[in-house]
Coordinates of C-alpha atoms (C1' of nucleotides) in Angstrom, one line a residue:
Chain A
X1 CA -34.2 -35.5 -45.6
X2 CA -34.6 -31.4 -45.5
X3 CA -36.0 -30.6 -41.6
X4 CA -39.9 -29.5 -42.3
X5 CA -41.1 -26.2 -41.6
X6 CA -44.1 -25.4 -39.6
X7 CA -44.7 -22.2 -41.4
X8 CA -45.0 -23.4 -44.5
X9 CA -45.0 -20.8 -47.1
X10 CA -48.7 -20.3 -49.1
X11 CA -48.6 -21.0 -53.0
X12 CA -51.4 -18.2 -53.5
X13 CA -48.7 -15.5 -52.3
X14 CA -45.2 -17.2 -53.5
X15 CA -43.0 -14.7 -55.3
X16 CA -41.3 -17.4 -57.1
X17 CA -44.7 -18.3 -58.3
X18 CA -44.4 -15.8 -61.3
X19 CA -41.5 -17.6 -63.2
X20 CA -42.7 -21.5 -62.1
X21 CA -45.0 -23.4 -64.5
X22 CA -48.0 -23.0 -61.7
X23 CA -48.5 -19.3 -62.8
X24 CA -51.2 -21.0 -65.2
X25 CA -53.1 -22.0 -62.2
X26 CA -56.2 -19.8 -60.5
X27 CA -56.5 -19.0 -57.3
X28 CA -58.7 -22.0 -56.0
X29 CA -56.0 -24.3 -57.6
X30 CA -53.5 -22.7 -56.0
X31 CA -55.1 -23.3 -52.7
X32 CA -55.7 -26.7 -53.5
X33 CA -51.9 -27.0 -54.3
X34 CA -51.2 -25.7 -51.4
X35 CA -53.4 -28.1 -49.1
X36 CA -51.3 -31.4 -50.6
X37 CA -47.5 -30.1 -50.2
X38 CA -45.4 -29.7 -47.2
X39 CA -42.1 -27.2 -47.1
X40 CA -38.4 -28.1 -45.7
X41 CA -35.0 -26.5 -45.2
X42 CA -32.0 -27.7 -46.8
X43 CA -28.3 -27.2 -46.1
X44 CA -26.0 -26.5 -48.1
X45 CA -24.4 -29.6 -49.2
X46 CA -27.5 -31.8 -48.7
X47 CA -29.2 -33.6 -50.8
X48 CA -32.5 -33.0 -51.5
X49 CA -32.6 -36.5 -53.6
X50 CA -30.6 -38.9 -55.1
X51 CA -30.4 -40.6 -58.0
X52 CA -30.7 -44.3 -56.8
X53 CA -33.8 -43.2 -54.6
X54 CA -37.7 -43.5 -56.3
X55 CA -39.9 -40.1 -56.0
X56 CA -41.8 -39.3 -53.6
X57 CA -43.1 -35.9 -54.8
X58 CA -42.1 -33.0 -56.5
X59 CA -40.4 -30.5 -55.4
X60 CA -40.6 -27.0 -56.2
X61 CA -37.7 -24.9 -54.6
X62 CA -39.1 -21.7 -52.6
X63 CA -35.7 -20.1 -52.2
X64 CA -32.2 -21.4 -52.7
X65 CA -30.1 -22.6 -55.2
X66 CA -29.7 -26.4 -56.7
X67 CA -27.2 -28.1 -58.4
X68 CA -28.6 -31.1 -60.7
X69 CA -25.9 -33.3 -61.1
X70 CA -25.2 -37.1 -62.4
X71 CA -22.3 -39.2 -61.4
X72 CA -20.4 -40.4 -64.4
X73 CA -17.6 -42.6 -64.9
X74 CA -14.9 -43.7 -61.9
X75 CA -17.6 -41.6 -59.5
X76 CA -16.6 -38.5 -61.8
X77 CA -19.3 -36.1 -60.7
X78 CA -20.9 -34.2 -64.1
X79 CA -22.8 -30.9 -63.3
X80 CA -26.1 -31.2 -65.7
X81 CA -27.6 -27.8 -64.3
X82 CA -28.5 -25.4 -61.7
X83 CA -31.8 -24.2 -60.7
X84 CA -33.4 -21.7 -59.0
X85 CA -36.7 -20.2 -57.0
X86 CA -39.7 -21.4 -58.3
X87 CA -38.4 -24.1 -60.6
X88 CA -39.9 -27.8 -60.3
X89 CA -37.3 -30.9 -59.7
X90 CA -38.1 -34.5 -60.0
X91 CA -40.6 -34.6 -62.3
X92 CA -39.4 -36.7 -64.8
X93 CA -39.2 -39.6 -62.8
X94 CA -42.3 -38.7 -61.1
X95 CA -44.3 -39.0 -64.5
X96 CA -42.1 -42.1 -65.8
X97 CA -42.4 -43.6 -62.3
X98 CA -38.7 -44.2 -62.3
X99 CA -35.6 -43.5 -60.2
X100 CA -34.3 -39.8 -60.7
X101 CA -32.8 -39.1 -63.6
X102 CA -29.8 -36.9 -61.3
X103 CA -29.2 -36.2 -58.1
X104 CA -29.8 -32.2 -56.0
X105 CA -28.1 -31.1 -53.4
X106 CA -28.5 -27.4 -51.9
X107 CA -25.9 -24.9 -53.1
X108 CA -26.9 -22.5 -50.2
X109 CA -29.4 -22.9 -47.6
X110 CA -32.5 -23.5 -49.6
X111 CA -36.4 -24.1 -48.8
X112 CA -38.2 -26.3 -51.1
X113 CA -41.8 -27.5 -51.1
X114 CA -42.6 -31.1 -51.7
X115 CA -45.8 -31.6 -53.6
X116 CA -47.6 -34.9 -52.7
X117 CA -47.3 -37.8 -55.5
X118 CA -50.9 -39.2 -55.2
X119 CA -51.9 -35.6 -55.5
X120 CA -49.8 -35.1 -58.6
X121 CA -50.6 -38.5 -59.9
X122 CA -54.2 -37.5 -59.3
X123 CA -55.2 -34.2 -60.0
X124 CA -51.9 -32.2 -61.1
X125 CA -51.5 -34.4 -64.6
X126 CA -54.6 -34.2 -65.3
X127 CA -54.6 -30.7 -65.4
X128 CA -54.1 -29.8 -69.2
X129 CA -52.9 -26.0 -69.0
X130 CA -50.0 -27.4 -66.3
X131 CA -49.0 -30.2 -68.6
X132 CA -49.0 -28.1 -71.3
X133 CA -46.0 -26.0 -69.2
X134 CA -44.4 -28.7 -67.9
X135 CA -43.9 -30.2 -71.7
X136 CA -42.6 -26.6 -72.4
X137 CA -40.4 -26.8 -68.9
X138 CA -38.9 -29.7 -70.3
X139 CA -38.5 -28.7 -74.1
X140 CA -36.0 -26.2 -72.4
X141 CA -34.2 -28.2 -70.1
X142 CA -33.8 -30.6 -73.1
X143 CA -32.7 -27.2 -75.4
X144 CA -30.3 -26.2 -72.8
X145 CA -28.9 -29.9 -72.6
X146 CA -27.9 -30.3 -76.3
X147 CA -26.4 -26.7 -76.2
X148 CA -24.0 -27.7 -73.6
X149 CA -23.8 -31.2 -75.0
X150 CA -22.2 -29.1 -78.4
X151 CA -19.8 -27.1 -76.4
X152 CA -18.7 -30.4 -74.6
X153 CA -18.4 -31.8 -78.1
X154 CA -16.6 -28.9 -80.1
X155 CA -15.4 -26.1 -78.1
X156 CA -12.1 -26.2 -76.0
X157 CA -11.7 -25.9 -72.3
X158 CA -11.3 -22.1 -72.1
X159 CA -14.5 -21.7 -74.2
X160 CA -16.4 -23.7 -72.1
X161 CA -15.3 -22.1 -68.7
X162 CA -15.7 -18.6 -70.4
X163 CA -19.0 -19.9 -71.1
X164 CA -19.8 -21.8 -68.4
X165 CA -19.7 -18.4 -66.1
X166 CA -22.0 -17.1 -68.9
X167 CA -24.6 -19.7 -68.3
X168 CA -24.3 -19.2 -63.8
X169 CA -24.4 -15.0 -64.7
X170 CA -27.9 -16.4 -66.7
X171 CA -29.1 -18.2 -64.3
X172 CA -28.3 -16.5 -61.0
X173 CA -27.8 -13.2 -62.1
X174 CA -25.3 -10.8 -60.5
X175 CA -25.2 -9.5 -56.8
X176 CA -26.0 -5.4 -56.5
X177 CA -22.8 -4.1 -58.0
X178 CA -24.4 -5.5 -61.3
X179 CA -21.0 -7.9 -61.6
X180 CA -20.1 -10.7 -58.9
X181 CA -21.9 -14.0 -59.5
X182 CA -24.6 -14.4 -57.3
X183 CA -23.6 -17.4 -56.2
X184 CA -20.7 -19.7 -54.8
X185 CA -19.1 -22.8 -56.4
X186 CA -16.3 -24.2 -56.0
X187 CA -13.5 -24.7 -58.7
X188 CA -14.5 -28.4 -58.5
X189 CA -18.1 -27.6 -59.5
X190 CA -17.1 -25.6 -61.7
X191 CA -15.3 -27.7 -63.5
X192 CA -17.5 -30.5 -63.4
X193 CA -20.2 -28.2 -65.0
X194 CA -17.5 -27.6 -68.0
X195 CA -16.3 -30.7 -67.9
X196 CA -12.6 -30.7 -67.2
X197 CA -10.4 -31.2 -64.7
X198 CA -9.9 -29.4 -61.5
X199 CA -6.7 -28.0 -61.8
X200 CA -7.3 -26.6 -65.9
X201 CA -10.1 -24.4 -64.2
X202 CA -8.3 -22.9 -61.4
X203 CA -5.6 -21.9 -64.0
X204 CA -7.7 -21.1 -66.9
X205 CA -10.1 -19.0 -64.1
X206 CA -6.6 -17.7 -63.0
X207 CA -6.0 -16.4 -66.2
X208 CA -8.6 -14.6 -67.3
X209 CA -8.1 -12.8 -63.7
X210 CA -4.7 -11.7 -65.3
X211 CA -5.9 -10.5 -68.5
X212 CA -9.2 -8.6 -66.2
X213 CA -11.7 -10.5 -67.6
X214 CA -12.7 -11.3 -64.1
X215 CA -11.5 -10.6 -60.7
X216 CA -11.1 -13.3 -58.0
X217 CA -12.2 -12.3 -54.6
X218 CA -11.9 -14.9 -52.5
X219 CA -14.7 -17.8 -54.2
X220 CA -16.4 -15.0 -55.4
X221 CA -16.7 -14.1 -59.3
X222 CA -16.8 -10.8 -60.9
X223 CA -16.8 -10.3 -63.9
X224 CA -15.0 -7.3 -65.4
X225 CA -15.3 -7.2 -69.1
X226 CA -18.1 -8.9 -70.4
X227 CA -17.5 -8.2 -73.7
X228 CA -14.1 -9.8 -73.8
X229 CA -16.0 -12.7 -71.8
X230 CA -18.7 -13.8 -74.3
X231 CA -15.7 -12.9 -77.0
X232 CA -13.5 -15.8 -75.5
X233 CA -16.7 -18.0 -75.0
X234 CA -16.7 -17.9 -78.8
X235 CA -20.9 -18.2 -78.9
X236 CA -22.5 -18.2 -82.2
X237 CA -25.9 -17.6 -81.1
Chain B
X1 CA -40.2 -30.6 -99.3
X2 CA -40.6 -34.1 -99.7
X3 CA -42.9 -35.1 -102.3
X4 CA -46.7 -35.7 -101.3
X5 CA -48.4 -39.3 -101.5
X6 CA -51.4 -40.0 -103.1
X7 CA -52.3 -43.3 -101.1
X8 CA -51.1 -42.1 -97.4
X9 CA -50.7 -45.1 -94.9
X10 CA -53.7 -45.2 -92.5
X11 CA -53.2 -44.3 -88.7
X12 CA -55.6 -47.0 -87.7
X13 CA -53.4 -50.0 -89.5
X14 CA -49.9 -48.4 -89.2
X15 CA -47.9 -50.6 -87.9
X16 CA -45.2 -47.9 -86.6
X17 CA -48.1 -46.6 -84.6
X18 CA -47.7 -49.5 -81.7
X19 CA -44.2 -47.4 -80.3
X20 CA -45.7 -44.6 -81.0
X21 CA -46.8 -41.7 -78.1
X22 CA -50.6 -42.2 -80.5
X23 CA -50.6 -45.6 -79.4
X24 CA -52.8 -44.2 -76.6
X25 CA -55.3 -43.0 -79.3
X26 CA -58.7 -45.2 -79.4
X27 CA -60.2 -45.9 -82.8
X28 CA -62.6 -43.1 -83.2
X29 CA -59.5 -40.6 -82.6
X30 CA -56.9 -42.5 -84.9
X31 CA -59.2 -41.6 -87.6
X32 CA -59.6 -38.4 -86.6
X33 CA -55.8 -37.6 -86.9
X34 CA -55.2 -39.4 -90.2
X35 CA -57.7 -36.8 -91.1
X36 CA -55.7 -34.2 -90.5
X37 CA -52.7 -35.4 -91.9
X38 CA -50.7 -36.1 -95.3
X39 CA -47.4 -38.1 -95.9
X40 CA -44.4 -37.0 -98.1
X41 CA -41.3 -39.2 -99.0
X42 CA -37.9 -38.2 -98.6
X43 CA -34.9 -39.2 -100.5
X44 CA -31.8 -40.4 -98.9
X45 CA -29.5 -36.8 -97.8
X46 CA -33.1 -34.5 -98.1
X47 CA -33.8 -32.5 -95.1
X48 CA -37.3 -32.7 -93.6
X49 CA -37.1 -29.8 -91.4
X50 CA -34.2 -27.1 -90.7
X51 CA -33.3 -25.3 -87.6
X52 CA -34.0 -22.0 -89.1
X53 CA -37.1 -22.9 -89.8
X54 CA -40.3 -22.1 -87.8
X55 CA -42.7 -25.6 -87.5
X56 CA -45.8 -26.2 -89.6
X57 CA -46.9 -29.2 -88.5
X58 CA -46.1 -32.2 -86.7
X59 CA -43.8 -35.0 -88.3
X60 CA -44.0 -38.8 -87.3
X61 CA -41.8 -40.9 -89.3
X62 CA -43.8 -43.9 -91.3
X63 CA -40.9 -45.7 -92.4
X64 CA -37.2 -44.5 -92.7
X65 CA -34.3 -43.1 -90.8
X66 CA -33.4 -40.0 -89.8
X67 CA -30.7 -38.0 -88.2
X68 CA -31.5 -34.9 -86.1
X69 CA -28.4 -32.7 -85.9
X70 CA -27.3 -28.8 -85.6
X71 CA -24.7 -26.8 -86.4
X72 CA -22.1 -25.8 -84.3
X73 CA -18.9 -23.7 -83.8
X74 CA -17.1 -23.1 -87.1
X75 CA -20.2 -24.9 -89.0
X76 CA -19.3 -28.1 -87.6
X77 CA -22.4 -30.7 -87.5
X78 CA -23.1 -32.1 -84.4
X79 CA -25.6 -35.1 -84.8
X80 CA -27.9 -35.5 -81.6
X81 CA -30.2 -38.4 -82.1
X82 CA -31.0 -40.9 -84.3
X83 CA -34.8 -41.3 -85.5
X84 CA -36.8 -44.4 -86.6
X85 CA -40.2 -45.3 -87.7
X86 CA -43.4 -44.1 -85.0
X87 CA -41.0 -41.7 -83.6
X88 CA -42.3 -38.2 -83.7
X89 CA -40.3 -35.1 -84.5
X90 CA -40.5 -31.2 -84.3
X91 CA -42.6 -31.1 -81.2
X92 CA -41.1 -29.1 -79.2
X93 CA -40.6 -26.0 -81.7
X94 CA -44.4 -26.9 -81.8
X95 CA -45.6 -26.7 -78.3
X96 CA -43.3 -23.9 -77.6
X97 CA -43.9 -21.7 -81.3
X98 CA -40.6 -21.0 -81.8
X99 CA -38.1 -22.5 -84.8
X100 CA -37.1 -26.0 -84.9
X101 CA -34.4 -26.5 -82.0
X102 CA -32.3 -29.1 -85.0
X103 CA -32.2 -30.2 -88.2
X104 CA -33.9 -33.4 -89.4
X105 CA -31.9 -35.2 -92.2
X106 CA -33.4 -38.6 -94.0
X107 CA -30.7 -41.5 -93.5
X108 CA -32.3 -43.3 -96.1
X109 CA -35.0 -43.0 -98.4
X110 CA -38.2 -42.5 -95.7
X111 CA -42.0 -41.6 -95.8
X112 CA -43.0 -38.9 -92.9
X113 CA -46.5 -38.3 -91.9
X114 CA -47.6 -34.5 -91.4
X115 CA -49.8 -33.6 -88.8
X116 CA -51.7 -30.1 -89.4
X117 CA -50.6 -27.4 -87.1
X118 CA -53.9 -26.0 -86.2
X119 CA -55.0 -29.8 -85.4
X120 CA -52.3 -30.1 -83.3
X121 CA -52.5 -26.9 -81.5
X122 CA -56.8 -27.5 -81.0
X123 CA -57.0 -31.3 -80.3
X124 CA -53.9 -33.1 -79.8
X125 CA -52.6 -30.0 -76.8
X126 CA -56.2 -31.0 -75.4
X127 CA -56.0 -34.6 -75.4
X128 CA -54.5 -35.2 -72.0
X129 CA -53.3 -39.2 -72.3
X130 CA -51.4 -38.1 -75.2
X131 CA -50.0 -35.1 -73.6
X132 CA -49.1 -37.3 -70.9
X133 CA -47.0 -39.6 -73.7
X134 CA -45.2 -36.4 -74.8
X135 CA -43.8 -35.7 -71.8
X136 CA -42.0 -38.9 -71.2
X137 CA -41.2 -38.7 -74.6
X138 CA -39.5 -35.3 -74.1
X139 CA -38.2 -37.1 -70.7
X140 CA -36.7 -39.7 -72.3
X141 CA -34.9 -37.7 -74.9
X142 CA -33.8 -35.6 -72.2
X143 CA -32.5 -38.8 -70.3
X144 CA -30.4 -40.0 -73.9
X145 CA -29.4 -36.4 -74.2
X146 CA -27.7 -36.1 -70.4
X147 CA -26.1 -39.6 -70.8
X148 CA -24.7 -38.3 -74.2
X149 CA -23.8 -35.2 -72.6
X150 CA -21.6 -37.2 -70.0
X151 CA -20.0 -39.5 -72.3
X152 CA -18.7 -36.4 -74.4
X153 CA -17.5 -34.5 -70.9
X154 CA -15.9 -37.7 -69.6
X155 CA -15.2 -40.5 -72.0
X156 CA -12.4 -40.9 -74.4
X157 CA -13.0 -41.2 -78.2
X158 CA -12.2 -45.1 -78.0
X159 CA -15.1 -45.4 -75.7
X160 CA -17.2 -42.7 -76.8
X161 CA -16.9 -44.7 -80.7
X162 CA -17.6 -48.2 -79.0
X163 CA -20.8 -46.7 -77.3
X164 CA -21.7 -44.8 -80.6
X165 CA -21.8 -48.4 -82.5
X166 CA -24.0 -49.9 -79.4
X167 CA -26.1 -46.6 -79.6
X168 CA -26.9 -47.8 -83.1
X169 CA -27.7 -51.1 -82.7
X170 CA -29.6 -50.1 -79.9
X171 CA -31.5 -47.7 -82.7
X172 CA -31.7 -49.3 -85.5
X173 CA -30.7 -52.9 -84.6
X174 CA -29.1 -55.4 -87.1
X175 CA -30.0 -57.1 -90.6
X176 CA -30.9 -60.5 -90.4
X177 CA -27.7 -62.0 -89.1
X178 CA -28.0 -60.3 -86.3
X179 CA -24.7 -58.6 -86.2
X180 CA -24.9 -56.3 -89.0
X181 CA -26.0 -52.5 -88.3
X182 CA -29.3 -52.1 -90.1
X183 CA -28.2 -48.1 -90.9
X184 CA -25.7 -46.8 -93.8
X185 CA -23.5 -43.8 -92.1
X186 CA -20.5 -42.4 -93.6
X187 CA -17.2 -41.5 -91.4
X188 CA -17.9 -38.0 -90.9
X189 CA -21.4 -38.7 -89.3
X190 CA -20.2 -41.3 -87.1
X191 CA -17.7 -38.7 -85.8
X192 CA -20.2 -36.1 -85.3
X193 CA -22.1 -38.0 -83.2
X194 CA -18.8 -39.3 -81.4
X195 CA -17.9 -35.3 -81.6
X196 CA -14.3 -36.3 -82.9
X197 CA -12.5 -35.4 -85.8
X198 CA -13.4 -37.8 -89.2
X199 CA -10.1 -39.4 -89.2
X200 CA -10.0 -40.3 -86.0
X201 CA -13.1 -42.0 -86.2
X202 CA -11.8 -43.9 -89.3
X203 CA -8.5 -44.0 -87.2
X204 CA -10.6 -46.1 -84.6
X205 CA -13.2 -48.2 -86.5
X206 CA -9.5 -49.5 -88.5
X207 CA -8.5 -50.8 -84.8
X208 CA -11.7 -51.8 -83.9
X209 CA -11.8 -53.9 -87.8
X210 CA -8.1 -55.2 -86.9
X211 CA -9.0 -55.7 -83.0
X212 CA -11.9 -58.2 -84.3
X213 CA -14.6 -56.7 -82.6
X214 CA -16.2 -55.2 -85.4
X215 CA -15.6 -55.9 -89.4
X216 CA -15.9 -53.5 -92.0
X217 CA -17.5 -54.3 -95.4
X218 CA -17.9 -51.3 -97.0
X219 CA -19.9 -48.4 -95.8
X220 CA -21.5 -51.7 -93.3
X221 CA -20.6 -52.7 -89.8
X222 CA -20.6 -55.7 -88.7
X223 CA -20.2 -56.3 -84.9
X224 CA -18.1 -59.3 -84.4
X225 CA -17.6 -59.4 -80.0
X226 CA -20.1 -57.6 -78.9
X227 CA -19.2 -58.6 -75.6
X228 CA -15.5 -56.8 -76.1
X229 CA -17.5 -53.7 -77.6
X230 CA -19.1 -53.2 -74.5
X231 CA -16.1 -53.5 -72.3
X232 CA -14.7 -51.1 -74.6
X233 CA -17.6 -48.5 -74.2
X234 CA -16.5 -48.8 -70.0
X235 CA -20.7 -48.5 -70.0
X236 CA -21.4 -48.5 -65.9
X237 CA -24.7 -48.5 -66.0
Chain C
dT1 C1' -16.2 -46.0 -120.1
dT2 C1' -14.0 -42.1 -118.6
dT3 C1' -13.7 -38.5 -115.5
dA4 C1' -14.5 -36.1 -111.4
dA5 C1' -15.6 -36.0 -106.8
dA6 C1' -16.4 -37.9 -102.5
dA7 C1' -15.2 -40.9 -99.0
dC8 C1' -11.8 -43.7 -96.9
dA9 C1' -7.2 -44.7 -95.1
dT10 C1' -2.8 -43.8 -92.8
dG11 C1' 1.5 -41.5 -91.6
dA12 C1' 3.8 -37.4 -89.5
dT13 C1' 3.5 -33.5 -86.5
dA14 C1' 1.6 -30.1 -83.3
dT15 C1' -1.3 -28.9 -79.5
dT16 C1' -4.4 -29.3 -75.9
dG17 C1' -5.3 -30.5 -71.6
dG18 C1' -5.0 -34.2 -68.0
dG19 C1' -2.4 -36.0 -64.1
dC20 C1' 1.1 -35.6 -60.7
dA21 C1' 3.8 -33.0 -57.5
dT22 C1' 4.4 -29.5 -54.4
dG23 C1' 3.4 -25.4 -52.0
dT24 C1' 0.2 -21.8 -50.3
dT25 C1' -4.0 -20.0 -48.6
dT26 C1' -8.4 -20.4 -46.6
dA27 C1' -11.8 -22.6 -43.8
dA28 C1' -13.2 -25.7 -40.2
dT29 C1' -12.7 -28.0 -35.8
dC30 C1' -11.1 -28.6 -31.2
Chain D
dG1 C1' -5.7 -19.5 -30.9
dA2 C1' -3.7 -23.9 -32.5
dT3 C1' -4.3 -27.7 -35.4
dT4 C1' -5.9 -30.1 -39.3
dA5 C1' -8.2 -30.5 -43.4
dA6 C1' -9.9 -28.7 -47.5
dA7 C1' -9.5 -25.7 -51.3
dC8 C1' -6.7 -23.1 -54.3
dA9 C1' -2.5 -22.3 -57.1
dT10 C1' 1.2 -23.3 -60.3
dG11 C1' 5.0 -25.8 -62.6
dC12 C1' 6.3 -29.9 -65.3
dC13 C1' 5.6 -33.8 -68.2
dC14 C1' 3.2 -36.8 -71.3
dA15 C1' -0.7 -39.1 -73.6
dA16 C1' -4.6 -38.4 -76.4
dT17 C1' -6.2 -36.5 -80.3
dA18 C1' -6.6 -32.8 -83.7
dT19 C1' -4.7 -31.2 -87.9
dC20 C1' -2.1 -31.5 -92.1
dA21 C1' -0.6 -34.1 -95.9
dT22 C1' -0.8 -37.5 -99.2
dG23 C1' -2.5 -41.6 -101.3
dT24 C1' -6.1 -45.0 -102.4
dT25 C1' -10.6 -46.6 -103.1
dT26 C1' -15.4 -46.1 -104.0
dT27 C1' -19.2 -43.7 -105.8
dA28 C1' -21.5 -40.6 -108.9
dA29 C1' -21.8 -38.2 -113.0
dA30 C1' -20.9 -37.1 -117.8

DNA sequence: TTTAAAACATGATATTGGGCATGTTTAATC
DNA sequence: GATTAAACATGCCCAATATCATGTTTTAAA
C-alpha cells in the first residue's frame, strides 16, 4: 500500500488532467470527483497492485511513471506497458469486477489518486461522455497491444529493441537536451518489454552504442541518430 | 461488399443475440436497432471490412466465422482473433472515427448484420447499459490480446501450436463427436496466428498426428488427448 | 477428364538468439 | 570506506526454428 497524502492534490487544478479521460468532465464533476478519491506516494519498486488482488478503486497516477506488467511462464516477467501522469489503471477489472488483468509497480517515485469503487460503480459509469473515453482509452491500449503482439510475432530481436526504445521515447519523451530517455529501466525491463533475454539486450543495446545509434551513460539512454534508429526498427507505419 | 438480403433475421428472435453485448437491449429497443440495420452474406475467403478502410457501420456477425487479422512486416498476415456468431466487429474504428484497426475475413460462408453509422453514433453511444457491455467487451479482447501477446514473447512454437488448437476449440468448439474442430483453416493461417513459419506449423501438426494427440483428416482436426494437448500448451493459468 | 494451381509434406541447411560461464562495474549496506 | 550484492558486459556453444528445395496430394478450373 502507497503511504496517503494529507495534501491531496485537487482534480479541478490537475495538470495531468488535460491528457486523462476526465477532461470531458465540468467543473462541479470535477469537484465531486475530487470529494470520493484519496492520493498516495509510491516508491519506486512498489506496487501499486497486483494481479492476484481484487480492485479497490481506480487509480489515476498524478505524477510518476508505471510499469503494467503480467507474469508469464516459469515467473518470466512480460512488460505489457508503461504509463504515465494522468492516465487511469485498474479499470478493467473494476468494470468486469475481476482480479487485475496485470500487475503496477512505480518506476520512479510516483503519486497516484485512488478513486472510490462505490463512487465509480455509482456515479462514474453512469456518466455517458466518461464512458464514451474510457471505451476510446481502451480501443488504444488494445491498438497498442496487437502492434506489439505483431513485432513479438514477426520481427527479430534487434527490431524490437530498436523499437522498443521508440515506444519509451513515445511515451516518456526525452529529458531537456531533446535526446536521453526520460526515464530509467533496467536491461531486465527492458528486455522483458521486447521480449528476449537479458543478456541479447545488453549486447544488442551495446551495439547500437558502437555503431552511435545511442550512447550509454550510465542506465541512461540517448539516442543519437534517430533516423538510423526507426531505420533498424524496420516500422512500416 | 457482401450481397444484401431481402428477408434479414430479426434482432428480437436472433438467437446469436443471447452472447451478444445487445443482449441488454429490452424489447421496444431490439426493434429499434433491427430498424436500423440490413444483413449481407459473405462467401467463404470475402473480406467484410479492410484495415485501410474507414468504418460505415457496425457489423455483428449472424451466422459464420470470421478471422480478424493485419498485415505485417514484409506483408506477412498476422491473424489476431477469431470471430463467431453475436460477436460484434469494427467498433472501435467506430467510437474512435478513425480506419478499421484489422482486417475481417469470412472463414466460411457467413451472414453479417449492419448497423447504420449515424444510429450508432445518436443512440447506441447514448445508451449507457450497452456502453457498459462494450467496454468489457473491448476488456476482454484486451485480456485475449495480452495473453496472446505473452505466449508469442515467451512460448515455443510447440506450445504456442498446442494453445492455438485449444484457442480454437475454445472458439469454435467441435462437431458432434465432440473432438472435431467445428472451423476449416489451412496451414498458413494456423501459423499466422501461431506467428511461425507455414512449414513449421505443418512440421508440428505431423508430430502432433504421429504423437496421437491430435489426427488429421484432411483440412479437419481432430483432437484425440486433449489432456496431453494441454500439457503440451504448458497453459499456467 | 485434363490441366493448373494451391496446399500439404518432408528433408537439408543456415541463422538467430537463448543459456551458461566468467569477469567487471556500479550501487547498496554496514 | 569496506564489504556485499546487484546490474552490466562479453565470449562460447547449441538448440530451436526459419528458409530453401523438392516432391506429393488435393482442390479448383477449363
Amino acid at each position: 500500500m502507497g503511504k496517503i497524502l494529507e495534501n491531496k492534490p485537487a482534480c479541478l487544478y490537475c495538470n495531468a488532467r488535460i491528457h486523462s479521460v476526465f477532461n470531458v468532465l465540468d467543473n462541479e464533476e470535477l469537484e465531486d470527483l475530487n470529494k470520493h478519491k484519496t492520493c498516495s506516494s509510491y516508491k519506486k519498486g512498489q506496487y501499486v497492485f497486483n494481479e492476484q488482488g481484487m480492485p479497490s478503486g481506480l487509480f489515476c497516477i498524478n505524477t510518476g511513471k508505471i510499469k503494467l506488467s503480467t507474469t508469464g511462464f516459469d515467473g518470466k516477467e512480460q512488460i505489457l506497458s508503461l504509463a504515465k501522469e494522468g492516465e487511469i489503471l485498474g479499470y478493467r477489472a473494476l468494470i468486469s469486477d475481476e482480479r487485475y488483468y496485470c500487475s503496477a509497480v512505480a518506476l520512479e517515485d510516483s503519486s497516484i489518486c485512488i478513486i472510490d469503487k462505490l463512487y465509480f460503480n455509482s456515479t462514474i459509469i453512469k456518466n455517458n461522455k466518461l464512458l464514451i473515453e474510457i471505451v476510446k482509452k481502451v480501443s488504444g491500449d488494445l491498438k497498442l497491444a496487437e502492434n506489439h503482439l505483431v513485432s513479438l510475432s514477426q520481427k527479430n530481436v534487434r527490431e524490437r529493441l530498436a523499437e522498443a526504445l521508440l515506444f519509451i521515447k513515445a511515451t516518456y519523451g526525452c529529458v531537456e537536451d531533446g535526446a536521453t530517455l526520460n526515464v530509467t529501466l533496467s536491461r531486465e525491463e527492458i528486455a522483458d518489454y521486447v521480449g528476449t533475454s537479458t543478456e541479447s539486450a545488453i549486447r544488442l543495446l551495446s551495439e547500437f552504442n558502437h555503431d552511435k545509434i545511442i550512447e550509454l551513460i550510465g542506465k541512461k539512454i540517448k539516442i543519437l541518430n534517430l533516423q538510423l534508429l526507426i531505420k533498424t526498427a524496420n516500422l512500416n507505419d
